[in-house]
Short mmCIF file of N, CA, C and O in Angstrom, two decimals:
data_model
loop_
_atom_site.label_atom_id
_atom_site.label_comp_id
_atom_site.label_asym_id
_atom_site.label_seq_id
_atom_site.Cartn_x
_atom_site.Cartn_y
_atom_site.Cartn_z
N UNK A 1403 -53.40 34.69 12.05
CA UNK A 1403 -53.12 34.07 10.78
C UNK A 1403 -51.90 34.71 10.13
O UNK A 1403 -51.06 34.00 9.59
N UNK A 1404 -51.85 36.02 10.15
CA UNK A 1404 -50.71 36.72 9.57
C UNK A 1404 -49.43 36.37 10.32
O UNK A 1404 -48.36 36.23 9.72
N UNK A 1405 -49.58 36.22 11.64
CA UNK A 1405 -48.42 35.85 12.44
C UNK A 1405 -47.93 34.43 12.09
O UNK A 1405 -46.72 34.19 12.04
N UNK A 1406 -48.81 33.50 11.80
CA UNK A 1406 -48.46 32.14 11.42
C UNK A 1406 -47.73 32.10 10.09
O UNK A 1406 -46.76 31.36 9.91
N UNK A 1407 -48.19 32.91 9.12
CA UNK A 1407 -47.53 32.99 7.82
C UNK A 1407 -46.13 33.59 7.98
O UNK A 1407 -45.16 33.14 7.39
N UNK A 1408 -46.04 34.61 8.82
CA UNK A 1408 -44.74 35.24 9.08
C UNK A 1408 -43.76 34.24 9.68
O UNK A 1408 -42.59 34.18 9.27
N UNK A 1409 -44.20 33.46 10.66
CA UNK A 1409 -43.33 32.46 11.26
C UNK A 1409 -42.95 31.37 10.27
O UNK A 1409 -41.81 30.88 10.27
N UNK A 1410 -43.86 30.98 9.42
CA UNK A 1410 -43.58 29.92 8.46
C UNK A 1410 -42.55 30.36 7.43
O UNK A 1410 -41.78 29.54 6.93
N UNK A 1411 -42.49 31.63 7.10
CA UNK A 1411 -41.53 32.13 6.14
C UNK A 1411 -40.23 32.60 6.79
O UNK A 1411 -39.15 32.46 6.23
N UNK A 1412 -40.32 33.18 7.97
CA UNK A 1412 -39.17 33.79 8.60
C UNK A 1412 -38.25 32.77 9.29
O UNK A 1412 -37.03 32.85 9.17
N UNK A 1413 -38.82 31.83 10.00
CA UNK A 1413 -38.00 30.90 10.78
C UNK A 1413 -37.10 30.01 9.91
O UNK A 1413 -35.93 29.82 10.26
N UNK A 1414 -37.56 29.48 8.78
CA UNK A 1414 -36.62 28.69 7.96
C UNK A 1414 -35.46 29.53 7.43
O UNK A 1414 -34.33 29.06 7.36
N UNK A 1415 -35.72 30.79 7.09
CA UNK A 1415 -34.64 31.66 6.59
C UNK A 1415 -33.62 31.94 7.69
O UNK A 1415 -32.42 31.94 7.45
N UNK A 1416 -34.12 32.17 8.90
CA UNK A 1416 -33.20 32.41 10.03
C UNK A 1416 -32.39 31.15 10.32
O UNK A 1416 -31.17 31.22 10.54
N UNK A 1417 -33.03 30.01 10.30
CA UNK A 1417 -32.33 28.76 10.57
C UNK A 1417 -31.25 28.48 9.54
O UNK A 1417 -30.13 28.08 9.88
N UNK A 1418 -31.55 28.70 8.28
CA UNK A 1418 -30.56 28.50 7.24
C UNK A 1418 -29.42 29.50 7.36
O UNK A 1418 -28.26 29.17 7.11
N UNK A 1419 -29.73 30.72 7.74
CA UNK A 1419 -28.69 31.74 7.92
C UNK A 1419 -27.75 31.36 9.07
O UNK A 1419 -26.54 31.52 8.97
N UNK A 1420 -28.30 30.84 10.16
CA UNK A 1420 -27.47 30.43 11.29
C UNK A 1420 -26.56 29.27 10.89
O UNK A 1420 -25.37 29.25 11.21
N UNK A 1421 -27.09 28.31 10.17
CA UNK A 1421 -26.28 27.18 9.70
C UNK A 1421 -25.16 27.67 8.79
O UNK A 1421 -24.01 27.22 8.90
N UNK A 1422 -25.44 28.63 7.91
CA UNK A 1422 -24.43 29.17 7.00
C UNK A 1422 -23.33 29.89 7.78
O UNK A 1422 -22.15 29.73 7.49
N UNK A 1423 -23.70 30.68 8.78
CA UNK A 1423 -22.71 31.41 9.57
C UNK A 1423 -21.83 30.43 10.35
O UNK A 1423 -20.60 30.59 10.42
N UNK A 1424 -22.43 29.41 10.93
CA UNK A 1424 -21.64 28.41 11.67
C UNK A 1424 -20.69 27.69 10.72
O UNK A 1424 -19.51 27.45 11.04
N UNK A 1425 -21.14 27.35 9.53
CA UNK A 1425 -20.30 26.69 8.54
C UNK A 1425 -19.11 27.58 8.16
O UNK A 1425 -17.97 27.11 8.07
N UNK A 1426 -19.37 28.85 7.94
CA UNK A 1426 -18.29 29.78 7.59
C UNK A 1426 -17.28 29.92 8.74
O UNK A 1426 -16.07 30.02 8.50
N UNK A 1427 -17.76 29.88 9.98
CA UNK A 1427 -16.84 29.96 11.12
C UNK A 1427 -15.95 28.73 11.18
O UNK A 1427 -14.74 28.83 11.43
N UNK A 1428 -16.53 27.55 10.97
CA UNK A 1428 -15.73 26.32 10.95
C UNK A 1428 -14.72 26.34 9.82
O UNK A 1428 -13.58 25.92 9.98
N UNK A 1429 -15.11 26.83 8.66
CA UNK A 1429 -14.21 26.90 7.52
C UNK A 1429 -13.05 27.84 7.81
O UNK A 1429 -11.89 27.51 7.52
N UNK A 1430 -13.33 28.97 8.39
CA UNK A 1430 -12.28 29.94 8.74
C UNK A 1430 -11.34 29.33 9.78
O UNK A 1430 -10.11 29.46 9.68
N UNK A 1431 -11.89 28.67 10.78
CA UNK A 1431 -11.08 28.04 11.82
C UNK A 1431 -10.17 26.96 11.23
O UNK A 1431 -8.99 26.87 11.57
N UNK A 1432 -10.70 26.16 10.33
CA UNK A 1432 -9.92 25.07 9.74
C UNK A 1432 -8.76 25.61 8.91
O UNK A 1432 -7.65 25.07 8.95
N UNK A 1433 -8.98 26.67 8.15
CA UNK A 1433 -7.90 27.20 7.32
C UNK A 1433 -6.83 27.88 8.15
O UNK A 1433 -5.64 27.77 7.84
N UNK A 1434 -7.21 28.56 9.23
CA UNK A 1434 -6.19 29.22 10.04
C UNK A 1434 -5.37 28.21 10.83
O UNK A 1434 -4.15 28.37 10.96
N UNK A 1435 -5.99 27.16 11.35
CA UNK A 1435 -5.21 26.17 12.10
C UNK A 1435 -4.32 25.37 11.17
O UNK A 1435 -3.21 24.99 11.55
N UNK A 1436 -4.75 25.10 9.95
CA UNK A 1436 -3.92 24.39 8.99
C UNK A 1436 -2.70 25.23 8.64
O UNK A 1436 -1.59 24.71 8.57
N UNK A 1437 -2.89 26.51 8.45
CA UNK A 1437 -1.75 27.38 8.14
C UNK A 1437 -0.78 27.46 9.31
O UNK A 1437 0.44 27.47 9.12
N UNK A 1438 -1.31 27.52 10.53
CA UNK A 1438 -0.44 27.58 11.70
C UNK A 1438 0.34 26.27 11.86
O UNK A 1438 1.52 26.29 12.18
N UNK A 1439 -0.31 25.15 11.61
CA UNK A 1439 0.38 23.87 11.72
C UNK A 1439 1.47 23.74 10.66
O UNK A 1439 2.54 23.22 10.92
N UNK A 1440 1.20 24.24 9.45
CA UNK A 1440 2.20 24.17 8.40
C UNK A 1440 3.39 25.05 8.73
O UNK A 1440 4.54 24.67 8.49
N UNK A 1441 3.15 26.23 9.29
CA UNK A 1441 4.28 27.10 9.64
C UNK A 1441 5.06 26.52 10.81
O UNK A 1441 6.28 26.61 10.86
N UNK A 1442 4.39 25.88 11.76
CA UNK A 1442 5.09 25.22 12.87
C UNK A 1442 5.88 24.01 12.38
O UNK A 1442 6.98 23.75 12.85
N UNK A 1443 5.33 23.29 11.43
CA UNK A 1443 6.01 22.12 10.90
C UNK A 1443 7.26 22.51 10.13
O UNK A 1443 8.30 21.89 10.25
N UNK A 1444 7.16 23.57 9.35
CA UNK A 1444 8.32 23.99 8.56
C UNK A 1444 9.43 24.55 9.44
O UNK A 1444 10.60 24.40 9.14
N UNK A 1445 9.08 25.18 10.56
CA UNK A 1445 10.11 25.74 11.42
C UNK A 1445 10.77 24.68 12.29
O UNK A 1445 11.93 24.81 12.66
N UNK A 1446 10.05 23.59 12.60
CA UNK A 1446 10.64 22.55 13.45
C UNK A 1446 10.58 21.19 12.78
O UNK A 1446 10.33 20.19 13.41
N UNK A 1447 10.84 21.16 11.48
CA UNK A 1447 10.74 19.89 10.74
C UNK A 1447 11.85 18.92 11.11
O UNK A 1447 11.72 17.72 10.92
N UNK A 1448 12.95 19.40 11.65
CA UNK A 1448 14.04 18.52 12.00
C UNK A 1448 13.74 17.71 13.26
O UNK A 1448 14.36 16.68 13.50
N UNK A 1449 12.81 18.17 14.09
CA UNK A 1449 12.54 17.53 15.36
C UNK A 1449 11.39 16.54 15.30
O UNK A 1449 11.15 15.83 16.26
N UNK A 1450 10.66 16.47 14.20
CA UNK A 1450 9.52 15.57 14.11
C UNK A 1450 9.93 14.23 13.53
O UNK A 1450 10.84 14.15 12.70
N UNK A 1451 9.25 13.17 13.98
CA UNK A 1451 9.49 11.85 13.44
C UNK A 1451 8.60 11.66 12.21
O UNK A 1451 7.54 12.28 12.11
N UNK A 1452 9.00 10.83 11.29
CA UNK A 1452 8.18 10.60 10.10
C UNK A 1452 6.86 9.94 10.48
O UNK A 1452 6.79 9.14 11.40
N UNK A 1453 5.81 10.30 9.74
CA UNK A 1453 4.49 9.76 10.03
C UNK A 1453 4.33 8.37 9.44
O UNK A 1453 3.57 7.57 9.96
N UNK A 1454 5.02 8.07 8.36
CA UNK A 1454 4.94 6.75 7.75
C UNK A 1454 6.16 5.94 8.16
O UNK A 1454 7.25 6.46 8.31
N UNK A 1455 5.95 4.66 8.28
CA UNK A 1455 7.07 3.77 8.61
C UNK A 1455 7.96 3.58 7.39
O UNK A 1455 7.57 3.84 6.25
N UNK A 1456 9.14 3.11 7.64
CA UNK A 1456 10.07 2.84 6.56
C UNK A 1456 9.58 1.62 5.79
O UNK A 1456 9.24 0.60 6.38
N UNK A 1457 9.54 1.75 4.48
CA UNK A 1457 9.05 0.65 3.67
C UNK A 1457 10.07 -0.49 3.64
O UNK A 1457 11.27 -0.27 3.69
N UNK A 1458 9.53 -1.67 3.56
CA UNK A 1458 10.35 -2.86 3.54
C UNK A 1458 10.99 -3.01 2.17
O UNK A 1458 10.32 -2.93 1.16
N UNK A 1459 12.30 -3.24 2.13
CA UNK A 1459 13.00 -3.39 0.87
C UNK A 1459 12.92 -4.83 0.42
O UNK A 1459 12.82 -5.74 1.22
N UNK A 1460 12.95 -5.03 -0.85
CA UNK A 1460 12.85 -6.36 -1.42
C UNK A 1460 14.12 -7.16 -1.30
O UNK A 1460 15.02 -6.85 -0.53
N UNK A 1461 14.20 -8.20 -2.11
CA UNK A 1461 15.34 -9.12 -2.07
C UNK A 1461 16.50 -8.58 -2.91
O UNK A 1461 16.30 -7.88 -3.90
N UNK A 1462 17.70 -8.95 -2.52
CA UNK A 1462 18.88 -8.56 -3.27
C UNK A 1462 19.05 -9.50 -4.46
O UNK A 1462 18.40 -10.54 -4.56
N UNK A 1463 19.95 -9.17 -5.35
CA UNK A 1463 20.16 -10.00 -6.54
C UNK A 1463 20.75 -11.36 -6.17
O UNK A 1463 20.46 -12.36 -6.81
N UNK A 1464 21.57 -11.41 -5.13
CA UNK A 1464 22.11 -12.72 -4.71
C UNK A 1464 21.02 -13.59 -4.12
O UNK A 1464 21.01 -14.81 -4.31
N UNK A 1465 20.09 -12.98 -3.39
CA UNK A 1465 18.96 -13.74 -2.86
C UNK A 1465 18.04 -14.22 -3.98
O UNK A 1465 17.52 -15.33 -3.93
N UNK A 1466 17.85 -13.38 -4.98
CA UNK A 1466 17.01 -13.77 -6.12
C UNK A 1466 17.62 -14.95 -6.87
O UNK A 1466 16.91 -15.84 -7.34
N UNK A 1467 18.95 -14.97 -6.99
CA UNK A 1467 19.62 -16.08 -7.68
C UNK A 1467 19.47 -17.40 -6.94
O UNK A 1467 19.55 -18.46 -7.55
N UNK A 1468 19.25 -17.34 -5.63
CA UNK A 1468 19.10 -18.56 -4.84
C UNK A 1468 17.71 -19.17 -4.97
O UNK A 1468 17.51 -20.32 -4.58
N UNK A 1469 16.75 -18.43 -5.49
CA UNK A 1469 15.40 -18.97 -5.65
C UNK A 1469 15.37 -19.97 -6.80
O UNK A 1469 16.05 -19.79 -7.80
N UNK A 1470 14.60 -21.05 -6.67
CA UNK A 1470 14.61 -22.10 -7.70
C UNK A 1470 13.96 -21.66 -9.00
O UNK A 1470 13.02 -20.87 -9.02
N UNK A 1471 14.49 -22.21 -10.11
CA UNK A 1471 13.95 -21.99 -11.45
C UNK A 1471 13.52 -23.33 -12.02
O UNK A 1471 14.21 -24.33 -11.83
N UNK A 1472 12.40 -23.34 -12.70
CA UNK A 1472 11.90 -24.55 -13.36
C UNK A 1472 11.37 -24.16 -14.73
O UNK A 1472 11.17 -22.98 -15.03
N UNK A 1473 11.09 -25.15 -15.56
CA UNK A 1473 10.46 -24.86 -16.84
C UNK A 1473 8.96 -24.68 -16.62
O UNK A 1473 8.41 -25.10 -15.59
N UNK A 1474 8.30 -24.10 -17.56
CA UNK A 1474 6.88 -23.83 -17.44
C UNK A 1474 6.04 -25.08 -17.31
O UNK A 1474 4.98 -25.07 -16.67
N UNK A 1475 6.48 -26.18 -17.89
CA UNK A 1475 5.71 -27.42 -17.82
C UNK A 1475 5.81 -28.09 -16.45
O UNK A 1475 5.01 -28.94 -16.12
N UNK A 1476 6.80 -27.70 -15.64
CA UNK A 1476 6.97 -28.28 -14.31
C UNK A 1476 6.19 -27.54 -13.23
O UNK A 1476 6.24 -27.93 -12.06
N UNK A 1477 5.48 -26.47 -13.60
CA UNK A 1477 4.72 -25.72 -12.60
C UNK A 1477 3.56 -26.55 -12.08
O UNK A 1477 2.85 -27.21 -12.84
N UNK A 1478 3.36 -26.51 -10.79
CA UNK A 1478 2.34 -27.33 -10.15
C UNK A 1478 1.02 -26.56 -9.97
O UNK A 1478 -0.05 -27.09 -10.22
N UNK A 1479 1.09 -25.32 -9.57
CA UNK A 1479 -0.11 -24.56 -9.19
C UNK A 1479 -0.67 -23.71 -10.33
O UNK A 1479 -1.31 -22.69 -10.08
N UNK A 1480 -0.46 -24.08 -11.54
CA UNK A 1480 -0.98 -23.31 -12.66
C UNK A 1480 0.12 -22.63 -13.43
O UNK A 1480 1.25 -22.51 -12.96
N UNK A 1481 -0.22 -22.20 -14.63
CA UNK A 1481 0.80 -21.60 -15.49
C UNK A 1481 0.50 -20.14 -15.81
O UNK A 1481 0.91 -19.65 -16.85
N UNK A 1482 -0.19 -19.46 -14.94
CA UNK A 1482 -0.46 -18.03 -15.12
C UNK A 1482 0.46 -17.21 -14.25
O UNK A 1482 0.62 -17.49 -13.06
N UNK A 1483 1.08 -16.20 -14.84
CA UNK A 1483 1.95 -15.29 -14.09
C UNK A 1483 1.07 -14.18 -13.52
O UNK A 1483 0.44 -13.44 -14.26
N UNK A 1484 1.03 -14.06 -12.21
CA UNK A 1484 0.18 -13.06 -11.56
C UNK A 1484 0.74 -11.65 -11.67
O UNK A 1484 0.04 -10.69 -11.42
N UNK A 1485 2.00 -11.51 -12.04
CA UNK A 1485 2.59 -10.18 -12.15
C UNK A 1485 2.22 -9.54 -13.48
O UNK A 1485 1.70 -8.42 -13.53
N UNK A 1486 2.44 -10.26 -14.60
CA UNK A 1486 2.14 -9.69 -15.92
C UNK A 1486 0.82 -10.19 -16.48
O UNK A 1486 0.39 -9.74 -17.55
N UNK A 1487 0.16 -11.14 -15.79
CA UNK A 1487 -1.13 -11.71 -16.20
C UNK A 1487 -1.06 -12.44 -17.53
O UNK A 1487 -2.05 -12.52 -18.26
N UNK A 1488 0.11 -12.97 -17.86
CA UNK A 1488 0.30 -13.72 -19.09
C UNK A 1488 0.51 -15.19 -18.74
O UNK A 1488 0.83 -15.54 -17.61
N UNK A 1489 0.34 -16.04 -19.72
CA UNK A 1489 0.53 -17.48 -19.52
C UNK A 1489 2.02 -17.80 -19.63
O UNK A 1489 2.72 -17.30 -20.50
N UNK A 1490 2.50 -18.66 -18.73
CA UNK A 1490 3.88 -19.13 -18.78
C UNK A 1490 3.89 -20.34 -19.70
O UNK A 1490 3.29 -21.38 -19.39
N UNK A 1491 4.55 -20.20 -20.83
CA UNK A 1491 4.60 -21.30 -21.80
C UNK A 1491 5.48 -22.43 -21.26
O UNK A 1491 6.32 -22.21 -20.39
N UNK A 1492 5.30 -23.62 -21.79
CA UNK A 1492 6.00 -24.79 -21.26
C UNK A 1492 7.51 -24.70 -21.48
O UNK A 1492 8.28 -25.27 -20.71
N UNK A 1493 7.97 -23.98 -22.51
CA UNK A 1493 9.41 -23.88 -22.75
C UNK A 1493 10.05 -22.68 -22.04
O UNK A 1493 11.26 -22.55 -22.03
N UNK A 1494 9.25 -21.82 -21.43
CA UNK A 1494 9.79 -20.66 -20.73
C UNK A 1494 10.29 -21.05 -19.34
O UNK A 1494 9.78 -21.99 -18.72
N UNK A 1495 11.27 -20.30 -18.87
CA UNK A 1495 11.81 -20.54 -17.53
C UNK A 1495 10.96 -19.76 -16.53
O UNK A 1495 10.62 -18.60 -16.75
N UNK A 1496 10.61 -20.42 -15.45
CA UNK A 1496 9.79 -19.79 -14.41
C UNK A 1496 10.53 -19.86 -13.08
O UNK A 1496 11.36 -20.73 -12.85
N UNK A 1497 10.21 -18.90 -12.22
CA UNK A 1497 10.81 -18.88 -10.89
C UNK A 1497 9.74 -19.29 -9.89
O UNK A 1497 8.61 -18.83 -9.96
N UNK A 1498 10.11 -20.17 -8.96
CA UNK A 1498 9.20 -20.66 -7.94
C UNK A 1498 9.48 -19.93 -6.63
O UNK A 1498 10.63 -19.78 -6.24
N UNK A 1499 8.41 -19.48 -5.97
CA UNK A 1499 8.56 -18.87 -4.65
C UNK A 1499 8.51 -20.00 -3.61
O UNK A 1499 7.52 -20.73 -3.55
N UNK A 1500 9.58 -20.17 -2.83
CA UNK A 1500 9.59 -21.26 -1.85
C UNK A 1500 8.53 -21.04 -0.77
O UNK A 1500 8.24 -19.91 -0.40
N UNK A 1501 7.98 -22.11 -0.32
CA UNK A 1501 6.97 -22.04 0.74
C UNK A 1501 5.57 -22.17 0.19
O UNK A 1501 4.78 -22.97 0.65
N UNK A 1502 5.25 -21.39 -0.84
CA UNK A 1502 3.90 -21.45 -1.41
C UNK A 1502 3.89 -22.09 -2.80
O UNK A 1502 2.83 -22.44 -3.30
N UNK A 1503 5.05 -22.20 -3.43
CA UNK A 1503 5.22 -22.83 -4.75
C UNK A 1503 4.47 -22.14 -5.88
O UNK A 1503 4.11 -22.78 -6.86
N UNK A 1504 4.22 -20.85 -5.77
CA UNK A 1504 3.65 -20.11 -6.89
C UNK A 1504 4.75 -19.81 -7.89
O UNK A 1504 5.88 -19.50 -7.51
N UNK A 1505 4.43 -19.91 -9.17
CA UNK A 1505 5.41 -19.71 -10.22
C UNK A 1505 5.14 -18.46 -11.04
O UNK A 1505 3.98 -18.07 -11.25
N UNK A 1506 6.20 -17.82 -11.53
CA UNK A 1506 6.14 -16.59 -12.30
C UNK A 1506 7.24 -16.60 -13.34
O UNK A 1506 8.22 -17.32 -13.21
N UNK A 1507 7.09 -15.76 -14.38
CA UNK A 1507 8.21 -15.55 -15.30
C UNK A 1507 9.40 -15.06 -14.47
O UNK A 1507 9.23 -14.34 -13.48
N UNK A 1508 10.60 -15.43 -14.89
CA UNK A 1508 11.80 -15.04 -14.14
C UNK A 1508 11.90 -13.52 -14.05
O UNK A 1508 12.17 -12.96 -12.99
N UNK A 1509 11.67 -12.83 -15.16
CA UNK A 1509 11.77 -11.37 -15.17
C UNK A 1509 10.73 -10.74 -14.27
O UNK A 1509 11.00 -9.78 -13.54
N UNK A 1510 9.52 -11.27 -14.34
CA UNK A 1510 8.43 -10.72 -13.52
C UNK A 1510 8.70 -10.96 -12.04
O UNK A 1510 8.52 -10.05 -11.22
N UNK A 1511 9.13 -12.16 -11.69
CA UNK A 1511 9.41 -12.48 -10.30
C UNK A 1511 10.56 -11.64 -9.77
O UNK A 1511 10.48 -11.12 -8.65
N UNK A 1512 11.61 -11.48 -10.57
CA UNK A 1512 12.75 -10.69 -10.11
C UNK A 1512 12.38 -9.23 -9.92
O UNK A 1512 12.81 -8.59 -8.96
N UNK A 1513 11.56 -8.70 -10.82
CA UNK A 1513 11.13 -7.31 -10.69
C UNK A 1513 10.29 -7.13 -9.44
O UNK A 1513 10.49 -6.19 -8.66
N UNK A 1514 9.33 -8.02 -9.22
CA UNK A 1514 8.44 -7.92 -8.06
C UNK A 1514 9.21 -8.13 -6.76
O UNK A 1514 9.11 -7.34 -5.83
N UNK A 1515 9.98 -9.20 -6.70
CA UNK A 1515 10.65 -9.55 -5.45
C UNK A 1515 11.79 -8.61 -5.10
O UNK A 1515 12.20 -8.52 -3.95
N UNK A 1516 12.31 -7.89 -6.08
CA UNK A 1516 13.34 -6.90 -5.76
C UNK A 1516 12.73 -5.67 -5.08
O UNK A 1516 13.44 -4.91 -4.43
N UNK A 1517 11.43 -5.52 -5.19
CA UNK A 1517 10.75 -4.39 -4.53
C UNK A 1517 9.94 -4.83 -3.31
O UNK A 1517 9.76 -4.05 -2.38
N UNK A 1518 9.41 -6.05 -3.33
CA UNK A 1518 8.56 -6.56 -2.26
C UNK A 1518 9.01 -7.96 -1.87
O UNK A 1518 9.04 -8.83 -2.72
N UNK A 1519 9.31 -8.21 -0.60
CA UNK A 1519 9.76 -9.55 -0.20
C UNK A 1519 8.61 -10.50 0.12
O UNK A 1519 8.68 -11.29 1.05
N UNK A 1520 7.52 -10.42 -0.65
CA UNK A 1520 6.37 -11.28 -0.44
C UNK A 1520 5.92 -11.86 -1.78
O UNK A 1520 6.18 -11.29 -2.83
N UNK A 1521 5.21 -12.99 -1.72
CA UNK A 1521 4.66 -13.59 -2.93
C UNK A 1521 3.55 -12.69 -3.48
O UNK A 1521 2.70 -12.23 -2.72
N UNK A 1522 3.52 -12.43 -4.78
CA UNK A 1522 2.48 -11.56 -5.34
C UNK A 1522 1.08 -12.15 -5.26
O UNK A 1522 0.11 -11.42 -5.31
N UNK A 1523 0.96 -13.46 -5.11
CA UNK A 1523 -0.36 -14.08 -5.08
C UNK A 1523 -0.89 -14.16 -3.66
O UNK A 1523 -1.97 -13.64 -3.35
N UNK A 1524 -0.14 -14.81 -2.78
CA UNK A 1524 -0.67 -15.08 -1.43
C UNK A 1524 -0.07 -14.17 -0.35
O UNK A 1524 -0.44 -14.28 0.81
N UNK A 1525 0.85 -13.30 -0.71
CA UNK A 1525 1.51 -12.38 0.22
C UNK A 1525 2.29 -13.10 1.32
O UNK A 1525 2.51 -12.57 2.39
N UNK A 1526 2.70 -14.32 1.02
CA UNK A 1526 3.53 -15.09 1.94
C UNK A 1526 4.92 -14.46 1.98
O UNK A 1526 5.54 -14.26 0.95
N UNK A 1527 5.40 -14.17 3.16
CA UNK A 1527 6.70 -13.50 3.30
C UNK A 1527 7.83 -14.48 3.05
O UNK A 1527 7.80 -15.61 3.50
N UNK A 1528 8.81 -14.02 2.30
CA UNK A 1528 10.02 -14.82 2.07
C UNK A 1528 10.96 -14.55 3.24
O UNK A 1528 11.51 -13.46 3.38
N UNK A 1529 11.12 -15.53 4.07
CA UNK A 1529 11.90 -15.35 5.29
C UNK A 1529 13.38 -15.42 5.00
O UNK A 1529 13.83 -16.07 4.06
N UNK A 1530 14.15 -14.76 5.84
CA UNK A 1530 15.61 -14.72 5.63
C UNK A 1530 16.25 -16.07 5.87
O UNK A 1530 17.36 -16.30 5.42
N UNK A 1531 15.56 -16.99 6.54
CA UNK A 1531 16.11 -18.32 6.78
C UNK A 1531 16.29 -19.07 5.46
O UNK A 1531 17.14 -19.94 5.35
N UNK A 1532 15.50 -18.74 4.45
CA UNK A 1532 15.63 -19.40 3.16
C UNK A 1532 16.95 -19.08 2.49
O UNK A 1532 17.44 -19.85 1.67
N UNK A 1533 17.53 -17.94 2.83
CA UNK A 1533 18.75 -17.49 2.17
C UNK A 1533 19.98 -17.62 3.04
O UNK A 1533 21.08 -17.31 2.62
N UNK A 1534 19.81 -18.08 4.26
CA UNK A 1534 20.93 -18.23 5.19
C UNK A 1534 21.66 -19.53 4.87
O UNK A 1534 21.14 -20.62 5.09
N UNK A 1535 22.87 -19.44 4.35
CA UNK A 1535 23.62 -20.63 3.96
C UNK A 1535 24.30 -21.29 5.15
O UNK A 1535 24.69 -22.44 5.07
N UNK A 1536 24.43 -20.59 6.27
CA UNK A 1536 25.09 -21.17 7.44
C UNK A 1536 24.14 -22.05 8.24
O UNK A 1536 24.59 -22.91 8.97
N UNK A 1537 22.85 -21.85 8.11
CA UNK A 1537 21.88 -22.65 8.87
C UNK A 1537 21.75 -24.03 8.25
O UNK A 1537 21.92 -24.22 7.05
N UNK A 1538 21.45 -25.00 9.06
CA UNK A 1538 21.27 -26.35 8.57
C UNK A 1538 19.96 -26.44 7.81
O UNK A 1538 18.96 -25.88 8.23
N UNK A 1539 19.96 -27.14 6.70
CA UNK A 1539 18.74 -27.29 5.92
C UNK A 1539 17.94 -28.50 6.37
O UNK A 1539 16.74 -28.55 6.17
N UNK A 1540 18.57 -29.47 6.99
CA UNK A 1540 17.88 -30.66 7.43
C UNK A 1540 17.63 -30.57 8.94
O UNK A 1540 18.57 -30.57 9.73
N UNK A 1541 16.38 -30.47 9.38
CA UNK A 1541 16.11 -30.30 10.81
C UNK A 1541 16.27 -31.61 11.59
O UNK A 1541 16.23 -31.60 12.81
N UNK A 1542 16.43 -32.75 10.94
CA UNK A 1542 16.52 -34.04 11.65
C UNK A 1542 17.92 -34.30 12.19
O UNK A 1542 18.90 -34.09 11.64
#
């Protein structure tokens, strides 16, 4: 009976101690390898390639000027600007994204499209063919 009580009290303490020691070993290993990797990275940073890809640049100001403008009352797919979340009034000028026909305030569209070459609503990509003046516009 005394032996059973001893095992019931001693074994959980030993088990928890082993788990704690293993955890501390993993923690020590993780910090030393992180430090070694950082020192290796700083000494050979010129030879490594970037981990993130180059971000896609938005449209230029000449490309933005080529996008169509309409009044707010001519919008087909609604009069809410998805960039600023405000209503496009009927007398305000709106910019239409070709292909998907989503409309936005001119300022909002220019700000967004100068950073991202996609529609803010449907993420439809604005292809360079839309801005190529040498290509034929009529496929027939």
